[in-house]
Coordinates of C-alpha atoms and ligand atoms in Angstrom, one line a residue:
M1 CA -44.5 -18.2 -23.7
T2 CA -46.7 -21.4 -23.8
L3 CA -48.2 -22.4 -27.0
D4 CA -51.9 -22.8 -27.1
L5 CA -52.3 -25.9 -29.3
Q6 CA -56.0 -25.2 -29.9
A7 CA -55.1 -21.8 -31.3
C8 CA -52.4 -23.6 -33.4
Q9 CA -54.8 -25.6 -35.4
A10 CA -54.3 -24.5 -39.0
P11 CA -56.6 -21.4 -39.5
R12 CA -59.7 -22.0 -41.7
H13 CA -59.3 -18.6 -43.3
G14 CA -56.6 -16.1 -44.0
G15 CA -56.2 -13.1 -41.7
N16 CA -56.0 -15.0 -38.4
L17 CA -53.2 -12.9 -36.7
G18 CA -54.2 -14.5 -33.4
Y19 CA -53.0 -17.8 -34.8
A20 CA -49.8 -16.2 -36.1
Q21 CA -49.1 -14.6 -32.8
A22 CA -49.7 -17.9 -30.8
R23 CA -47.7 -19.9 -33.2
F24 CA -44.7 -17.7 -34.0
G25 CA -44.6 -15.2 -31.1
T26 CA -44.4 -11.4 -31.3
P27 CA -42.4 -10.3 -34.3
L28 CA -39.8 -7.5 -34.1
L29 CA -41.9 -5.2 -36.2
R30 CA -45.7 -5.4 -36.3
W31 CA -47.3 -8.3 -38.2
Q32 CA -47.7 -7.6 -41.9
D33 CA -50.7 -9.6 -42.9
L34 CA -50.2 -11.1 -46.3
S35 CA -52.4 -14.1 -45.6
T36 CA -55.6 -12.8 -47.2
G37 CA -56.5 -11.9 -50.8
I38 CA -58.2 -8.7 -49.6
S39 CA -56.9 -5.6 -51.3
P40 CA -54.8 -3.5 -48.9
W41 CA -56.3 -0.4 -50.7
S42 CA -59.9 -0.3 -49.6
Y43 CA -62.6 1.7 -51.2
P44 CA -62.4 5.1 -49.4
V45 CA -65.7 5.0 -47.5
P46 CA -67.2 8.5 -47.0
E47 CA -68.6 9.5 -43.7
V48 CA -71.8 7.5 -43.2
P49 CA -74.8 9.8 -42.3
A50 CA -76.2 9.4 -38.8
E51 CA -79.6 8.4 -40.3
V52 CA -78.1 5.5 -42.1
W53 CA -77.1 4.1 -38.7
Q54 CA -80.4 5.1 -37.1
R55 CA -82.9 3.8 -39.6
L56 CA -83.6 0.3 -40.9
P57 CA -82.4 -0.4 -44.4
G58 CA -85.1 0.4 -47.0
D59 CA -85.4 -0.2 -50.7
L60 CA -82.6 -2.4 -52.2
A61 CA -83.2 -1.0 -55.7
P62 CA -80.3 1.6 -55.6
L63 CA -77.9 -1.1 -54.6
L64 CA -79.2 -3.6 -57.2
N65 CA -79.1 -1.0 -60.0
A66 CA -75.5 -0.1 -59.1
A67 CA -74.6 -3.7 -59.0
A68 CA -76.4 -4.4 -62.3
N69 CA -74.4 -1.7 -64.0
Y70 CA -71.1 -2.9 -62.5
Y71 CA -71.7 -6.6 -63.3
G72 CA -73.3 -5.9 -66.7
V73 CA -76.5 -7.9 -66.0
A74 CA -80.2 -7.0 -65.5
A75 CA -81.0 -6.1 -61.9
D76 CA -83.5 -9.1 -61.6
K77 CA -80.6 -11.5 -62.0
L78 CA -79.1 -10.3 -58.7
L79 CA -79.6 -11.4 -55.2
A80 CA -77.8 -9.3 -52.6
L81 CA -76.4 -11.3 -49.7
P82 CA -74.3 -10.6 -46.6
G83 CA -71.1 -11.8 -48.3
S84 CA -70.7 -14.5 -51.0
Q85 CA -69.9 -17.0 -48.2
Y86 CA -73.6 -16.8 -47.2
A87 CA -74.5 -18.4 -50.6
I88 CA -71.6 -20.8 -50.5
R89 CA -73.0 -22.3 -47.3
R90 CA -76.6 -22.5 -48.5
F91 CA -76.6 -22.9 -52.3
A92 CA -76.6 -26.7 -52.2
Q93 CA -79.2 -27.0 -49.4
G94 CA -82.1 -26.6 -51.7
L95 CA -81.0 -29.3 -54.2
P96 CA -81.8 -33.1 -53.9
P97 CA -78.6 -35.0 -53.0
G98 CA -76.5 -35.3 -56.2
R99 CA -72.9 -35.5 -57.5
V100 CA -70.8 -32.4 -57.7
A101 CA -67.3 -31.6 -59.1
I102 CA -65.3 -29.5 -56.7
P103 CA -61.8 -28.0 -57.1
N104 CA -59.1 -29.4 -54.8
P105 CA -57.0 -27.4 -54.0
G106 CA -59.7 -24.7 -53.8
Y107 CA -61.6 -22.7 -51.2
R108 CA -62.6 -25.4 -48.8
A109 CA -66.0 -23.9 -47.8
H110 CA -67.5 -25.1 -51.1
D111 CA -66.6 -28.7 -50.5
Q112 CA -67.7 -28.6 -46.8
A113 CA -71.1 -27.0 -47.8
W114 CA -72.0 -29.6 -50.4
R115 CA -70.9 -32.6 -48.3
A116 CA -72.8 -31.2 -45.2
V117 CA -76.1 -31.7 -47.0
G118 CA -75.4 -35.1 -48.5
H119 CA -74.0 -34.5 -51.9
Q120 CA -71.2 -36.7 -53.2
C121 CA -68.1 -34.6 -54.1
Y122 CA -65.7 -35.5 -56.9
E123 CA -62.5 -33.5 -56.7
Y124 CA -60.6 -32.2 -59.7
Q125 CA -57.3 -30.4 -59.9
T126 CA -57.2 -29.4 -63.6
L127 CA -59.6 -28.3 -66.3
V128 CA -59.0 -31.5 -68.1
Q129 CA -60.1 -33.5 -65.1
L130 CA -63.2 -31.3 -64.7
Q131 CA -64.1 -31.8 -68.4
A132 CA -63.7 -35.6 -68.0
L133 CA -66.1 -35.6 -65.0
V134 CA -68.6 -33.5 -66.8
S135 CA -68.5 -35.1 -70.3
T136 CA -68.8 -38.7 -68.9
G137 CA -71.8 -37.7 -66.8
V138 CA -70.1 -38.6 -63.5
V139 CA -71.3 -35.4 -62.0
D140 CA -74.6 -33.5 -62.1
H141 CA -73.3 -30.2 -60.9
A142 CA -69.9 -28.4 -60.9
V143 CA -68.3 -25.7 -58.8
V144 CA -65.5 -23.6 -60.4
I145 CA -63.5 -20.9 -58.6
N146 CA -62.2 -18.5 -61.2
P147 CA -59.4 -17.6 -60.7
N148 CA -58.9 -20.4 -58.3
N149 CA -57.8 -19.8 -54.7
P150 CA -55.1 -20.8 -53.9
T151 CA -53.7 -22.2 -57.2
T152 CA -54.5 -19.0 -59.4
E153 CA -55.6 -21.3 -62.2
A154 CA -58.0 -19.4 -64.5
I155 CA -60.5 -20.9 -67.0
D156 CA -61.7 -19.1 -70.1
P157 CA -65.5 -18.3 -69.8
N158 CA -66.2 -19.9 -73.2
Q159 CA -65.0 -23.2 -71.9
L160 CA -67.2 -22.8 -68.9
A161 CA -70.2 -22.2 -71.2
G162 CA -69.4 -25.6 -72.8
L163 CA -69.3 -27.2 -69.4
H164 CA -72.6 -25.7 -68.5
D165 CA -74.3 -27.1 -71.6
Q166 CA -73.1 -30.6 -70.8
L167 CA -74.2 -30.6 -67.2
S168 CA -77.7 -31.8 -66.2
G169 CA -77.5 -29.7 -63.1
Y170 CA -76.0 -26.4 -62.1
L171 CA -72.7 -24.7 -62.7
L172 CA -71.7 -22.5 -59.8
I173 CA -68.8 -20.1 -60.5
D174 CA -67.2 -18.3 -57.6
E175 CA -65.7 -15.1 -59.0
A176 CA -64.6 -13.6 -55.6
F177 CA -61.2 -12.6 -57.2
V178 CA -62.2 -11.8 -60.7
D179 CA -62.8 -8.0 -60.5
Y180 CA -59.2 -7.0 -61.5
R181 CA -59.5 -9.0 -64.7
R182 CA -63.0 -8.6 -66.1
S183 CA -62.3 -10.6 -69.3
L184 CA -62.4 -13.7 -67.1
S185 CA -65.9 -13.1 -65.8
A186 CA -68.7 -15.2 -67.0
T187 CA -71.5 -12.7 -66.2
H188 CA -72.3 -12.2 -69.9
L189 CA -73.1 -15.9 -70.2
L190 CA -76.1 -15.6 -67.8
K191 CA -78.4 -14.7 -70.7
Y192 CA -77.7 -18.0 -72.5
C193 CA -77.0 -20.4 -69.6
P194 CA -80.1 -21.0 -67.5
R195 CA -78.4 -23.3 -65.0
L196 CA -75.4 -21.0 -64.4
F197 CA -75.0 -19.1 -61.1
I198 CA -72.2 -16.7 -60.2
L199 CA -70.9 -15.5 -56.9
R200 CA -69.4 -12.0 -56.5
S201 CA -68.0 -10.3 -53.5
L202 CA -67.2 -6.8 -52.3
G203 CA -64.7 -8.2 -49.9
K204 CA -61.6 -8.6 -52.1
F205 CA -61.2 -6.1 -54.9
F206 CA -63.0 -3.4 -53.0
G207 CA -61.2 -4.3 -49.8
L208 CA -64.4 -4.3 -47.9
A209 CA -64.5 -7.8 -46.4
G210 CA -65.9 -6.4 -43.1
L211 CA -68.9 -4.9 -44.9
R212 CA -70.3 -8.4 -45.5
L213 CA -71.8 -7.8 -49.0
G214 CA -71.9 -10.0 -52.0
F215 CA -74.2 -11.2 -54.7
L216 CA -75.6 -14.4 -56.2
L217 CA -76.2 -13.9 -60.0
G218 CA -78.6 -16.1 -61.8
T219 CA -82.2 -17.1 -61.7
G220 CA -84.0 -20.4 -61.0
S221 CA -84.9 -22.6 -58.1
P222 CA -81.6 -22.6 -56.1
R223 CA -81.8 -18.8 -56.0
Q224 CA -85.5 -18.8 -55.1
A225 CA -84.8 -21.3 -52.3
L226 CA -82.1 -19.0 -50.9
E227 CA -84.2 -15.9 -51.3
D228 CA -87.2 -17.4 -49.5
K229 CA -85.2 -18.1 -46.4
L230 CA -83.6 -14.6 -46.2
D231 CA -84.4 -12.6 -43.1
D232 CA -85.7 -9.1 -43.4
W233 CA -82.8 -6.5 -43.4
V234 CA -80.2 -9.1 -44.1
I235 CA -78.2 -6.4 -45.8
N236 CA -77.6 -3.8 -43.1
H237 CA -78.2 -0.1 -43.9
P238 CA -74.5 0.9 -43.8
A239 CA -73.6 -2.0 -46.2
L240 CA -76.4 -0.9 -48.5
W241 CA -75.3 2.8 -48.4
I242 CA -71.6 2.1 -48.8
G243 CA -72.0 -0.7 -51.3
T244 CA -74.1 1.4 -53.6
R245 CA -71.4 4.1 -53.7
A246 CA -68.6 1.7 -54.1
L247 CA -70.2 -0.1 -57.0
K248 CA -71.1 3.2 -58.8
D249 CA -67.6 4.7 -58.6
C250 CA -66.2 3.9 -62.0
C251 CA -63.1 6.2 -61.7
W252 CA -62.1 4.4 -58.5
H253 CA -62.7 0.9 -60.2
T254 CA -60.3 2.0 -63.0
A255 CA -57.7 3.3 -60.6
Q256 CA -58.0 0.2 -58.4
R257 CA -57.5 -2.2 -61.4
A258 CA -54.4 -0.3 -62.5
R259 CA -53.0 -0.3 -58.9
I260 CA -53.7 -4.0 -58.4
T261 CA -52.2 -5.0 -61.8
A262 CA -49.0 -2.9 -61.2
H263 CA -48.5 -4.3 -57.6
A264 CA -49.3 -7.8 -58.7
Q265 CA -46.6 -7.7 -61.4
Q266 CA -44.1 -6.3 -58.9
L267 CA -44.8 -9.0 -56.4
E268 CA -44.6 -11.7 -58.9
Q269 CA -41.3 -10.4 -60.1
Q270 CA -39.9 -10.0 -56.6
L271 CA -40.8 -13.6 -55.7
N272 CA -39.6 -15.0 -59.0
Q273 CA -36.2 -13.4 -58.7
V274 CA -35.4 -15.0 -55.4
L275 CA -37.6 -18.1 -55.3
G276 CA -38.4 -18.8 -58.9
K277 CA -35.9 -21.7 -59.2
G278 CA -37.4 -23.6 -56.3
F279 CA -41.1 -22.9 -56.8
E280 CA -43.6 -22.1 -59.4
V281 CA -44.7 -18.5 -59.0
C282 CA -48.1 -17.5 -60.3
S283 CA -50.3 -14.4 -59.8
A284 CA -54.0 -14.0 -59.6
G285 CA -53.9 -10.2 -59.1
L286 CA -54.8 -9.9 -55.5
F287 CA -52.5 -12.7 -54.4
T288 CA -49.5 -14.6 -55.8
T289 CA -49.1 -18.3 -55.1
L290 CA -45.9 -20.3 -54.8
T291 CA -46.3 -24.0 -55.6
G292 CA -43.8 -26.6 -54.7
A293 CA -42.7 -29.4 -52.5
R294 CA -44.3 -29.2 -49.1
K295 CA -41.2 -29.2 -46.9
P296 CA -39.2 -26.3 -48.4
L297 CA -42.5 -24.3 -48.8
Y298 CA -43.3 -24.9 -45.2
Q299 CA -39.9 -23.8 -44.2
L300 CA -40.3 -20.6 -46.2
Y301 CA -43.7 -20.0 -44.6
C302 CA -42.1 -20.3 -41.1
Y303 CA -39.2 -18.1 -42.1
L304 CA -41.4 -15.3 -43.4
A305 CA -43.6 -15.6 -40.2
R306 CA -40.5 -15.2 -38.1
Q307 CA -39.8 -11.9 -40.1
G308 CA -43.3 -10.8 -39.1
L309 CA -44.8 -11.6 -42.6
F310 CA -47.8 -13.8 -42.2
T311 CA -48.7 -15.7 -45.4
R312 CA -51.3 -18.3 -46.1
W313 CA -50.1 -21.8 -45.9
C314 CA -52.2 -24.3 -48.0
Y315 CA -51.8 -28.0 -48.1
E316 CA -53.9 -31.1 -48.6
T317 CA -55.3 -31.6 -45.2
G318 CA -54.9 -34.7 -43.0
D319 CA -56.8 -34.7 -39.7
E320 CA -53.8 -35.7 -37.7
E321 CA -51.9 -32.5 -38.6
L322 CA -52.3 -29.4 -36.6
T323 CA -50.0 -27.0 -38.4
G324 CA -49.5 -28.5 -41.8
E325 CA -45.9 -29.3 -41.0
P326 CA -44.9 -32.5 -43.0
V327 CA -45.1 -35.4 -40.6
N328 CA -43.0 -37.9 -42.4
A329 CA -40.7 -38.2 -45.4
A330 CA -43.5 -39.1 -47.8
A331 CA -45.3 -35.9 -46.9
E332 CA -42.3 -33.7 -47.5
T333 CA -42.4 -33.9 -51.2
V334 CA -46.2 -33.7 -51.9
P335 CA -47.3 -30.4 -53.5
A336 CA -48.3 -27.5 -51.3
W337 CA -49.1 -23.8 -51.9
L338 CA -48.1 -20.6 -50.2
R339 CA -50.4 -17.7 -51.0
I340 CA -49.0 -14.2 -50.6
G341 CA -51.3 -11.2 -50.6
L342 CA -50.4 -7.8 -52.0
P343 CA -48.1 -6.0 -49.6
P344 CA -49.3 -2.5 -48.6
D345 CA -45.7 -1.1 -48.5
N346 CA -44.6 -1.7 -52.1
G347 CA -43.1 -5.0 -50.9
E348 CA -40.4 -3.3 -48.9
R349 CA -40.5 -5.7 -45.9
L350 CA -40.9 -8.7 -48.0
G351 CA -37.9 -7.5 -50.1
Q352 CA -35.8 -7.2 -47.0
A353 CA -36.8 -10.7 -45.8
L354 CA -35.9 -12.2 -49.1
V355 CA -32.5 -10.4 -49.2
K356 CA -31.8 -11.9 -45.7
L357 CA -32.8 -15.3 -46.9
V358 CA -30.5 -15.2 -49.9
A359 CA -27.6 -13.9 -47.7
A360 CA -28.2 -16.8 -45.2
Q361 CA -28.1 -19.3 -48.0
K362 CA -24.7 -18.2 -49.3
Ligands
LIG401 C1 -62.8 -18.1 -53.3 C2 -63.6 -17.4 -52.2 N1 -64.9 -17.3 -52.4 C3 -65.7 -16.6 -51.5 C4 -65.1 -16.2 -50.3 C5 -66.0 -15.5 -49.3 O1 -66.0 -14.1 -49.4 P1 -67.1 -13.1 -48.9 O2 -68.0 -13.9 -48.1 O3 -66.3 -12.1 -48.1 O4 -67.7 -12.5 -50.1 C6 -63.7 -16.3 -50.1 C7 -63.2 -15.8 -48.8 O5 -62.0 -15.9 -48.5 C8 -62.9 -16.9 -51.0 O6 -61.6 -17.1 -50.9

């Protein structure tokens, strides 16, 4: 089989099985996609009535009321969007060029969006670095991903309130992965923090990434600028109908939280037992991340892919690198991250692959 180099450029998002196939070939068993942080247990969508497909979406009020209840905010604090990505791409567009703190490693779309419209980005890795950028007035705005993807680092909302108060501009918190651990969410701070904005998604916890539904929480001019540019019917009717039901279903939320917590603990343990000596293993609920030196982590990523387990390989990018494979000795030891989503099969295939790995190393 010839390798399509174009297809082999490191994927921009998880879930690119076309890339996995082109790069690693056909696995013995079907691919198991562990490269996203999307729950493998999706909200069980009821049959969508024909009229929902036939008619244009109407009033958003039922969706906004359901979301207001779920997020614990007033409905007027919510702007419904076709995925939180929609806001990530556009939030900074309405602001005059400024200076913004952005997590690196972190979901790259934030950095790209701010840079694309002329803002100066200051990268931080830790809370201490972020606090220093804010308290010395180096930045006007800050973006926080809580918990962070891929590092899993989580910041207490009270500390975020303190950061908000020190910033002259906006604090944008991306809570795409927070639903399983509500105590981390900063939605209750919206009442007191006028320059705080929060992003929420129905893609991850609800396992409905294909629905394209998310929310920007907060009020003020960046939200208004986004709202003014929204097309009519930007939330399609099935998304409105399904999203309203998913957000209202408290019993399912409770069961899903318990399921994610139990499986996350199991995955973390499974990885720790075999790989805990070589790598740091840390869970963010919907995914567990291994942190370590780039070369052994890259080898692990390739090994798992050859077993048909596609994970998310994350490294500090250099334009010359197509796959993220370390290109020289210096690159072999720099830190990298391997993000592993929750397996849908109780970790059976992953367990078998890890047993084989241990046996091969003896
Ligand atoms: C941290 C983070 N935020 C936001 C998004 C976008 O999610 P969506 O547009 O599906 O709401 C992603 C997608 O992977 C993500 O990882």
